[in-house]
Short mmCIF file of C-alpha atoms in Angstrom, two decimals:
data_model
loop_
_atom_site.label_atom_id
_atom_site.label_comp_id
_atom_site.label_asym_id
_atom_site.label_seq_id
_atom_site.Cartn_x
_atom_site.Cartn_y
_atom_site.Cartn_z
CA MET A 1 37.63 72.89 41.15
CA GLN A 2 34.92 72.05 38.63
CA LEU A 3 36.04 70.62 35.27
CA PHE A 4 34.68 71.92 32.00
CA TYR A 5 34.93 69.84 28.85
CA VAL A 6 36.38 71.21 25.61
CA PRO A 7 37.40 69.04 22.67
CA GLU A 8 40.73 70.87 22.35
CA LEU A 9 42.76 73.09 24.67
CA ILE A 10 43.22 76.12 22.42
CA ASN A 11 43.19 79.88 22.80
CA GLY A 12 40.23 81.68 21.31
CA SER A 13 36.59 81.08 20.73
CA ILE A 14 34.98 77.69 21.19
CA GLU A 15 31.38 76.62 20.85
CA PRO A 16 30.58 74.18 23.61
CA ASP A 17 27.37 72.21 23.31
CA GLU A 18 24.24 73.13 25.23
CA MET A 19 25.06 70.87 28.12
CA GLU A 20 28.34 72.61 28.88
CA LEU A 21 26.84 76.06 28.40
CA ARG A 22 24.07 75.20 30.86
CA HIS A 23 26.74 73.94 33.18
CA LEU A 24 28.57 77.30 33.00
CA LYS A 25 25.31 79.12 33.60
CA VAL A 26 24.54 77.05 36.67
CA LEU A 27 27.99 77.89 38.01
CA ARG A 28 27.30 81.59 37.24
CA LYS A 29 30.56 82.01 35.41
CA LYS A 30 31.29 85.38 33.79
CA GLU A 31 34.01 87.30 31.95
CA GLY A 32 37.30 87.36 33.82
CA ASP A 33 36.59 84.17 35.75
CA SER A 34 38.99 81.29 35.61
CA ILE A 35 37.70 77.83 34.77
CA ARG A 36 39.52 74.53 34.50
CA ILE A 37 39.06 73.06 31.06
CA CYS A 38 39.89 69.48 30.18
CA ASP A 39 39.91 67.50 26.94
CA GLY A 40 39.06 64.17 28.57
CA LYS A 41 42.34 62.74 27.29
CA GLY A 42 44.48 63.72 30.24
CA HIS A 43 45.16 67.40 29.43
CA TYR A 44 43.83 70.34 31.36
CA SER A 45 44.36 74.07 31.71
CA ASP A 46 43.10 76.86 33.94
CA ALA A 47 41.69 79.26 31.37
CA ILE A 48 40.35 82.80 31.66
CA ILE A 49 36.91 83.60 30.22
CA LEU A 50 37.40 86.50 27.79
CA SER A 51 33.78 86.63 26.71
CA LEU A 52 30.69 84.51 27.11
CA ASP A 53 27.36 84.61 25.32
CA LYS A 54 24.49 82.24 24.68
CA ARG A 55 26.29 80.23 22.03
CA SER A 56 30.00 80.49 22.49
CA ILE A 57 32.75 81.20 24.91
CA SER A 58 36.11 82.77 24.27
CA LEU A 59 38.94 81.53 26.41
CA GLN A 60 42.53 82.40 27.10
CA VAL A 61 44.44 79.23 27.82
CA VAL A 62 47.34 79.81 30.19
CA GLU A 63 49.38 76.67 30.66
CA ILE A 64 48.56 73.16 29.55
CA HIS A 65 49.12 70.33 32.03
CA GLU A 66 49.27 66.65 31.26
CA VAL A 67 48.10 63.97 33.66
CA THR A 68 49.74 60.57 33.42
CA LYS A 69 47.40 57.64 33.52
CA SER A 70 48.92 54.97 35.66
CA ALA A 71 45.96 53.36 37.41
CA PRO A 72 44.87 49.89 36.30
CA ARG A 73 41.95 49.78 33.91
CA LEU A 74 38.59 48.07 34.20
CA THR A 75 36.79 47.01 31.03
CA LEU A 76 33.10 46.34 31.52
CA MET A 77 31.37 44.18 28.92
CA ILE A 78 27.67 44.52 29.64
CA SER A 79 24.41 43.73 27.91
CA PRO A 80 22.13 46.64 26.88
CA LEU A 81 18.80 46.77 28.73
CA LYS A 82 15.21 47.09 27.57
CA ASN A 83 14.92 50.07 29.89
CA ALA A 84 17.31 52.62 28.35
CA GLU A 85 17.23 54.84 31.43
CA ARG A 86 18.65 52.08 33.60
CA PHE A 87 21.51 51.59 31.17
CA GLU A 88 22.15 55.33 31.16
CA TRP A 89 22.44 55.63 34.91
CA MET A 90 24.65 52.56 34.99
CA LEU A 91 26.97 54.36 32.57
CA GLU A 92 26.92 57.50 34.69
CA LYS A 93 27.67 55.65 37.92
CA CYS A 94 30.36 53.42 36.46
CA THR A 95 32.00 56.53 35.03
CA GLU A 96 31.96 58.27 38.42
CA LEU A 97 33.55 55.13 39.88
CA GLY A 98 36.36 55.23 37.33
CA VAL A 99 35.54 52.52 34.75
CA GLY A 100 38.05 52.57 31.87
CA LYS A 101 36.12 51.09 28.96
CA ILE A 102 32.56 49.90 28.33
CA ILE A 103 31.69 47.40 25.64
CA PRO A 104 27.94 46.91 25.12
CA LEU A 105 27.59 43.17 24.68
CA ILE A 106 24.80 41.71 22.53
CA CYS A 107 24.05 38.32 24.07
CA GLU A 108 21.56 35.71 22.96
CA ARG A 109 19.02 36.93 25.53
CA THR A 110 19.67 40.64 25.07
CA GLU A 111 16.26 42.14 24.32
CA SER A 112 17.19 45.55 22.97
CA PRO A 113 19.85 47.02 20.77
CA LEU A 114 21.73 50.07 22.01
CA ARG A 115 20.39 53.35 20.68
CA LYS A 116 21.41 56.98 20.95
CA MET A 117 25.15 56.48 21.20
CA ASP A 118 25.62 60.28 21.13
CA ARG A 119 23.46 60.70 24.18
CA LEU A 120 25.36 57.97 26.00
CA GLN A 121 28.68 59.58 25.13
CA ARG A 122 27.45 62.90 26.55
CA ILE A 123 26.36 61.24 29.79
CA ILE A 124 29.78 59.65 30.19
CA ARG A 125 31.61 62.87 29.39
CA SER A 126 29.53 64.86 31.84
CA ALA A 127 29.98 62.30 34.64
CA THR A 128 33.74 62.30 34.03
CA MET A 129 33.99 66.06 34.45
CA GLN A 130 31.58 66.09 37.36
CA SER A 131 33.60 63.50 39.28
CA LYS A 132 36.83 65.41 38.49
CA GLN A 133 38.57 62.87 36.32
CA TYR A 134 40.79 63.81 33.41
CA PHE A 135 40.14 60.76 31.25
CA ILE A 136 36.79 60.00 29.63
CA PRO A 137 36.04 56.27 29.59
CA GLU A 138 35.80 54.70 26.17
CA LEU A 139 32.36 53.52 25.03
CA THR A 140 32.66 51.19 22.06
CA ASP A 141 30.09 50.15 19.50
CA PRO A 142 28.01 47.14 20.53
CA LEU A 143 29.73 43.79 20.13
CA LYS A 144 28.04 40.47 19.41
CA PHE A 145 28.84 37.82 21.98
CA GLU A 146 30.04 35.43 19.28
CA ASP A 147 32.75 37.95 18.38
CA ILE A 148 34.34 38.24 21.83
CA GLY A 149 37.25 36.07 20.69
CA SER A 150 38.39 38.92 18.44
CA LEU A 151 39.04 41.28 21.37
CA GLU A 152 42.43 41.94 22.82
CA LEU A 153 41.81 41.95 26.55
CA HIS A 154 44.27 42.62 29.35
CA GLY A 155 44.40 41.40 32.94
CA GLN A 156 42.03 39.20 34.90
CA LYS A 157 38.89 38.12 33.06
CA PHE A 158 35.59 37.41 34.81
CA ILE A 159 32.08 36.44 33.85
CA ALA A 160 29.31 37.13 36.37
CA TRP A 161 26.84 34.31 36.18
CA CYS A 162 23.66 33.83 38.19
CA GLU A 163 23.42 30.03 38.20
CA ARG A 164 24.60 28.41 41.36
CA ASN A 165 27.90 26.63 41.44
CA ASP A 166 31.12 26.85 43.36
CA ARG A 167 32.03 30.27 42.02
CA LYS A 168 34.22 32.54 44.09
CA GLU A 169 33.22 36.04 45.09
CA ILE A 170 34.51 38.86 42.88
CA SER A 171 35.77 40.57 46.03
CA GLU A 172 38.05 37.61 46.81
CA THR A 173 39.26 37.03 43.27
CA LEU A 174 39.87 40.51 41.90
CA GLU A 175 43.46 41.58 42.50
CA SER A 176 44.62 45.13 43.20
CA ASN A 177 46.92 46.89 40.74
CA SER A 178 45.94 44.80 37.76
CA ASP A 179 43.74 45.43 34.73
CA ALA A 180 40.51 43.47 34.70
CA VAL A 181 37.59 42.63 32.42
CA VAL A 182 34.13 41.89 33.84
CA MET A 183 31.31 40.52 31.70
CA ILE A 184 27.70 41.05 32.81
CA GLY A 185 24.79 39.35 31.06
CA PRO A 186 21.25 40.45 30.19
CA GLU A 187 18.18 40.22 32.46
CA GLY A 188 17.67 36.60 31.37
CA ASP A 189 21.34 35.76 32.11
CA PHE A 190 23.93 34.21 29.79
CA THR A 191 23.12 30.92 28.08
CA ALA A 192 25.16 27.85 29.07
CA ASP A 193 26.85 28.00 25.65
CA GLU A 194 27.92 31.58 26.22
CA VAL A 195 29.39 30.71 29.61
CA LEU A 196 31.25 27.80 28.04
CA MET A 197 32.63 29.99 25.27
CA ALA A 198 33.75 32.62 27.80
CA ASN A 199 35.42 29.93 29.90
CA GLU A 200 37.34 28.72 26.87
CA LEU A 201 38.59 32.27 26.35
CA GLY A 202 39.88 32.41 29.93
CA PHE A 203 36.93 34.11 31.63
CA GLN A 204 36.47 32.84 35.18
CA ALA A 205 32.91 32.56 36.52
CA ILE A 206 32.42 34.71 39.62
CA SER A 207 29.65 35.52 42.06
CA LEU A 208 28.47 39.02 42.92
CA GLY A 209 27.32 38.10 46.41
CA ALA A 210 24.25 36.56 47.99
CA ASN A 211 21.61 38.88 46.53
CA ARG A 212 20.33 38.69 42.97
CA LEU A 213 21.41 41.97 41.41
CA ARG A 214 19.83 43.54 38.34
CA THR A 215 22.12 43.83 35.31
CA GLU A 216 22.76 47.53 35.87
CA THR A 217 23.40 47.02 39.59
CA ALA A 218 25.82 44.20 38.77
CA GLY A 219 27.74 46.59 36.51
CA VAL A 220 27.92 49.29 39.16
CA TYR A 221 28.82 46.80 41.89
CA SER A 222 31.68 45.27 39.86
CA THR A 223 33.01 48.73 39.13
CA ALA A 224 32.71 49.67 42.82
CA VAL A 225 34.76 46.62 43.85
CA PHE A 226 37.44 47.51 41.28
CA TYR A 227 37.45 51.16 42.40
CA MET A 228 37.71 50.09 46.03
CA LYS A 229 40.69 47.87 45.31
CA ASN A 230 42.50 50.48 43.26
CA THR A 231 41.74 53.85 44.80
CA MET B 1 12.46 31.56 42.64
CA GLN B 2 10.82 34.98 42.45
CA LEU B 3 9.54 36.49 45.71
CA PHE B 4 6.09 38.02 45.97
CA TYR B 5 5.26 40.44 48.76
CA VAL B 6 2.24 39.99 51.02
CA PRO B 7 1.76 41.86 54.27
CA GLU B 8 0.83 38.66 56.11
CA LEU B 9 1.29 34.96 55.36
CA ILE B 10 -2.30 33.76 55.69
CA ASN B 11 -4.59 31.36 53.89
CA GLY B 12 -7.34 32.90 51.80
CA SER B 13 -7.93 35.97 49.74
CA ILE B 14 -5.56 38.92 49.75
CA GLU B 15 -5.63 42.13 47.77
CA PRO B 16 -2.11 42.97 46.68
CA ASP B 17 -1.51 46.46 45.37
CA GLU B 18 -1.25 47.21 41.66
CA MET B 19 2.50 46.78 41.58
CA GLU B 20 2.39 43.20 42.82
CA LEU B 21 -0.53 42.31 40.55
CA ARG B 22 1.36 43.66 37.56
CA HIS B 23 4.34 41.65 38.72
CA LEU B 24 2.22 38.45 38.76
CA LYS B 25 0.91 39.28 35.31
CA VAL B 26 4.40 39.75 33.90
CA LEU B 27 5.33 36.36 35.33
CA ARG B 28 2.16 34.91 33.71
CA LYS B 29 1.06 33.22 36.90
CA LYS B 30 -2.28 31.39 36.90
CA GLU B 31 -4.47 29.18 39.09
CA GLY B 32 -2.65 26.13 40.39
CA ASP B 33 0.78 27.73 40.16
CA SER B 34 3.00 27.90 43.18
CA ILE B 35 4.54 31.23 44.17
CA ARG B 36 6.86 32.10 46.99
CA ILE B 37 5.30 34.76 49.17
CA CYS B 38 7.24 36.75 51.75
CA ASP B 39 6.25 39.30 54.39
CA GLY B 40 9.54 41.20 54.26
CA LYS B 41 10.10 40.40 57.95
CA GLY B 42 11.91 37.10 57.44
CA HIS B 43 8.94 34.78 56.85
CA TYR B 44 8.11 33.06 53.60
CA SER B 45 5.94 30.31 52.22
CA ASP B 46 5.45 28.53 48.93
CA ALA B 47 1.75 29.11 48.32
CA ILE B 48 -0.66 27.75 45.72
CA ILE B 49 -2.76 30.18 43.69
CA LEU B 50 -6.38 29.14 44.16
CA SER B 51 -7.82 31.97 42.09
CA LEU B 52 -6.58 35.16 40.53
CA ASP B 53 -8.44 38.11 39.08
CA LYS B 54 -7.76 41.75 38.35
CA ARG B 55 -8.02 42.87 41.95
CA SER B 56 -7.29 40.01 44.26
CA ILE B 57 -5.59 36.72 44.62
CA SER B 58 -6.61 33.76 46.74
CA LEU B 59 -3.79 31.69 48.12
CA GLN B 60 -3.32 28.45 49.98
CA VAL B 61 -0.34 28.76 52.27
CA VAL B 62 1.41 25.46 52.81
CA GLU B 63 4.19 25.79 55.34
CA ILE B 64 5.66 28.94 56.83
CA HIS B 65 9.42 29.21 57.05
CA GLU B 66 11.38 31.67 59.12
CA VAL B 67 14.75 33.06 58.08
CA THR B 68 17.12 34.12 60.83
CA LYS B 69 18.81 37.44 60.33
CA SER B 70 22.39 37.10 61.37
CA ALA B 71 24.26 39.36 58.97
CA PRO B 72 25.62 42.66 60.25
CA ARG B 73 23.53 45.71 59.50
CA LEU B 74 24.38 48.88 57.64
CA THR B 75 22.54 52.08 58.52
CA LEU B 76 22.78 54.77 55.87
CA MET B 77 22.09 58.35 56.96
CA ILE B 78 21.81 60.33 53.74
CA SER B 79 20.60 63.73 52.66
CA PRO B 80 17.55 63.95 50.35
CA LEU B 81 18.28 65.33 46.88
CA LYS B 82 16.69 68.03 44.77
CA ASN B 83 16.30 65.44 42.04
CA ALA B 84 13.83 62.95 43.54
CA GLU B 85 14.55 60.34 40.87
CA ARG B 86 18.20 60.14 41.86
CA PHE B 87 17.21 59.55 45.46
CA GLU B 88 14.78 56.85 44.36
CA TRP B 89 17.32 54.89 42.40
CA MET B 90 19.79 55.22 45.24
CA LEU B 91 17.17 53.60 47.49
CA GLU B 92 16.58 50.83 44.95
CA LYS B 93 20.28 50.07 44.50
CA CYS B 94 21.15 50.23 48.20
CA THR B 95 18.27 47.84 48.85
CA GLU B 96 19.54 45.39 46.23
CA LEU B 97 22.94 45.60 47.92
CA GLY B 98 21.47 44.72 51.29
CA VAL B 99 21.31 48.01 53.26
CA GLY B 100 19.58 47.51 56.62
CA LYS B 101 18.20 50.93 57.44
CA ILE B 102 17.98 54.32 55.72
CA ILE B 103 17.60 57.56 57.61
CA PRO B 104 16.98 60.60 55.38
CA LEU B 105 19.13 63.29 56.97
CA ILE B 106 18.14 66.95 56.73
CA CYS B 107 21.41 68.87 56.79
CA GLU B 108 22.00 72.61 56.70
CA ARG B 109 22.65 72.48 52.94
CA THR B 110 19.91 69.99 52.10
CA GLU B 111 17.85 71.70 49.40
CA SER B 112 14.71 69.59 49.36
CA PRO B 113 12.53 67.83 51.88
CA LEU B 114 11.66 64.20 51.27
CA ARG B 115 8.27 63.67 49.65
CA LYS B 116 6.17 60.68 48.69
CA MET B 117 7.27 58.35 51.48
CA ASP B 118 4.71 55.76 50.27
CA ARG B 119 6.31 55.66 46.86
CA LEU B 120 9.77 55.27 48.38
CA GLN B 121 8.54 52.42 50.59
CA ARG B 122 7.14 50.63 47.53
CA ILE B 123 10.43 51.01 45.65
CA ILE B 124 12.32 49.50 48.59
CA ARG B 125 9.84 46.65 48.97
CA SER B 126 9.97 45.81 45.30
CA ALA B 127 13.79 45.87 45.17
CA THR B 128 13.92 43.60 48.23
CA MET B 129 11.72 40.97 46.58
CA GLN B 130 13.44 41.35 43.23
CA SER B 131 16.88 40.73 44.73
CA LYS B 132 15.52 37.74 46.69
CA GLN B 133 15.94 39.03 50.20
CA TYR B 134 13.53 38.19 53.02
CA PHE B 135 13.94 41.39 55.01
CA ILE B 136 12.76 44.80 53.78
CA PRO B 137 15.14 47.58 54.86
CA GLU B 138 13.69 50.15 57.21
CA LEU B 139 13.14 53.67 55.85
CA THR B 140 12.60 56.12 58.69
CA ASP B 141 11.05 59.58 58.65
CA PRO B 142 13.53 62.35 57.85
CA LEU B 143 15.75 63.39 60.74
CA LYS B 144 17.21 66.85 61.31
CA PHE B 145 20.97 66.83 61.61
CA GLU B 146 20.82 68.61 64.96
CA ASP B 147 18.88 65.64 66.35
CA ILE B 148 21.42 62.95 65.50
CA GLY B 149 22.50 62.79 69.12
CA SER B 150 19.14 61.23 69.99
CA LEU B 151 19.76 58.12 67.85
CA GLU B 152 20.89 54.82 69.24
CA LEU B 153 23.49 53.64 66.75
CA HIS B 154 25.43 50.40 66.70
CA GLY B 155 28.87 49.52 65.34
CA GLN B 156 31.39 51.65 63.49
CA LYS B 157 30.31 55.19 62.67
CA PHE B 158 31.56 57.09 59.64
CA ILE B 159 30.97 60.47 58.03
CA ALA B 160 31.90 60.83 54.36
CA TRP B 161 33.27 64.29 53.86
CA CYS B 162 34.57 65.86 50.66
CA GLU B 163 37.09 68.35 52.08
CA ARG B 164 40.64 67.21 51.90
CA ASN B 165 42.40 66.02 54.99
CA ASP B 166 44.15 62.90 56.17
CA ARG B 167 41.02 60.77 56.10
CA LYS B 168 41.32 57.04 55.62
CA GLU B 169 39.53 55.16 52.87
CA ILE B 170 36.22 53.53 53.84
CA SER B 171 37.54 50.31 52.28
CA GLU B 172 40.43 50.23 54.76
CA THR B 173 38.49 51.27 57.82
CA LEU B 174 35.23 49.33 57.54
CA GLU B 175 35.49 46.01 59.36
CA SER B 176 33.77 42.79 58.30
CA ASN B 177 31.16 41.22 60.57
CA SER B 178 30.29 44.40 62.38
CA ASP B 179 27.33 46.78 62.18
CA ALA B 180 28.13 50.17 60.69
CA VAL B 181 26.61 53.60 60.18
CA VAL B 182 27.61 55.79 57.23
CA MET B 183 26.56 59.42 56.95
CA ILE B 184 26.44 61.07 53.49
CA GLY B 185 25.87 64.79 53.05
CA PRO B 186 23.97 66.88 50.50
CA GLU B 187 25.30 68.12 47.16
CA GLY B 188 26.88 71.12 48.91
CA ASP B 189 28.52 68.83 51.50
CA PHE B 190 28.31 69.01 55.29
CA THR B 191 29.17 72.27 57.04
CA ALA B 192 32.26 72.34 59.26
CA ASP B 193 29.95 72.56 62.29
CA GLU B 194 28.11 69.43 61.24
CA VAL B 195 31.37 67.52 60.82
CA LEU B 196 32.46 68.70 64.27
CA MET B 197 29.20 67.62 65.85
CA ALA B 198 29.43 64.21 64.16
CA ASN B 199 33.02 63.81 65.36
CA GLU B 200 31.95 64.54 68.91
CA LEU B 201 29.37 61.77 68.62
CA GLY B 202 32.05 59.30 67.54
CA PHE B 203 31.70 59.54 63.73
CA GLN B 204 35.04 59.12 62.00
CA ALA B 205 35.66 61.12 58.81
CA ILE B 206 36.37 58.83 55.85
CA SER B 207 37.15 59.17 52.17
CA LEU B 208 35.23 57.48 49.36
CA GLY B 209 38.19 57.34 47.00
CA ALA B 210 39.91 59.69 44.58
CA ASN B 211 36.88 60.67 42.49
CA ARG B 212 34.25 63.16 43.60
CA LEU B 213 31.07 61.10 43.85
CA ARG B 214 27.56 62.51 43.72
CA THR B 215 25.53 62.08 46.92
CA GLU B 216 23.52 59.16 45.53
CA THR B 217 26.65 57.47 44.17
CA ALA B 218 28.35 57.90 47.55
CA GLY B 219 25.38 56.12 49.15
CA VAL B 220 25.51 53.23 46.69
CA TYR B 221 29.30 52.97 46.91
CA SER B 222 29.30 52.84 50.73
CA THR B 223 26.64 50.14 50.63
CA ALA B 224 28.63 48.23 47.99
CA VAL B 225 31.73 48.25 50.20
CA PHE B 226 29.70 47.01 53.17
CA TYR B 227 28.04 44.31 51.01
CA MET B 228 31.42 43.24 49.68
CA LYS B 229 32.88 42.88 53.15
CA ASN B 230 29.90 40.93 54.47
CA THR B 231 28.61 38.77 51.65
#
C-alpha cells in the first residue's frame, strides 16, 4: 500500500503541499477511499478520505500504529556537488536504500555550497514514502570538515579515499548489525590533511572497488552495501 | 590517469565527437601532452597530442596495450521507463559499477519504448572512460519479453519481483566469480504470466530487500551487489 505523508496523524482537515496532492491525484483517490498516512517518524494510520479538493483533504484517522526502529543506522557524510541534480538523485537513491542520516560535508575541495534545503527535504520525504519506509532520513545542515571532531558518531567509521594504498574493500570491512558512518569526498577527493584528521578521529580508509566512482555513485554504492548487509 | 575514447588506436588525425573534445578542453590538454586513449574494447595507448583544434586532434600512438577481460559478467535485462532521464542515469551508474551488458526489456506493462539509442550509447561510453574501465558495456536493441527464450544467457539467472513470497535475497543467492543475469520489470511490475515464463526458462525469483525500490534503483542496486561480490 502506498504511503502518504502528513506532518501529524490527526482527524480533520489537513493541507498537504502540492507534491502530495499531485500524488493523490495520480493515484486517483476520492472520497471514501482509504489511504495509509505516515508522519515519517514511525507512526502510520489507515485513514478514510472524507473530502478532497484542490487545496486540502479531510481525513478520518482510524487507529494509529507505531513502528519500532531497530535496524542499524548508516550516516553518510558527503560533499555537495557542483551539479545540484546529481546530488539530488543521490539523496533520492540513498533514501530508497534506507540511509539513516545525511550530513553534507564541506571539504577543502568542495566547489559548491548546498542550496535549496527545502527542496532536498521534499525529495527525501517523497522517496521515503515511495519506498514504503516509515522513517524519513535526517538531512542536517552542511558541516565544515574542520568541525567533524564535534560530532557524536556511532559504530564503524570509514573514509572513502581514491588514492592507492593498501585499503580494504568496504564490502569486507563493513559489519552487519552495526551502525556505520561513511565519509565521501568531493570530485577532487579529500586532501591528505583531511584524510589524516579523519584517521585521527578513528575513520578507517576504505576502497569502493576497482572502478573510479563519481562522488554521487560512491554515496549510493556505500548505502547499497550497507542495505545489503542489513536487509 | 583519465581515459579518452577513440574508435581506433591509430597514428594520425582523428575527429572525436563534441563530447570528447569538450572533455579535452575541460582537462586543458594541449600540444605535447600525453593522454591515455582507449577503444572501449580492451585496448589502450598513451598517445602524444601532435595538434589540437576545434574539430580534430592529431595523435602519435606509442605502444598499444591489451587488457584481458577475466571478470565475470553481469547482464541486466531492464524495462525502459516513462521518464527517460531516470533510465539514462541508471545506465550511467550501472556502467560505473561495471555492468557487462544491458538489454532493454519490453514487458507487458512497459509504458514507453526506448528512444535515442545514440544518446544512450554516448552516456555509457562516457561513464566507462570516466570510471577508468577499458571495456564499454554492450547496450542491445530493445527485446520483447515474449522473445526472451531466444537469448543465450550464461550463469545464474534472476528475476526481481515485487509480490511477496518466500523469495531469497539477491545478496544471499548471487555467487561470486560467476556470470549472472538479472531481470528488472517496469514500474507496474511483471505480470504473473511473465514471472511464470521466466521461471520456466530457469530464472529464480529474488528479493531486493525490504524497501520498495524504483525500477532504476533496482537496476543500480543489483549491479552494486554484483560489483561488490566481484571487485
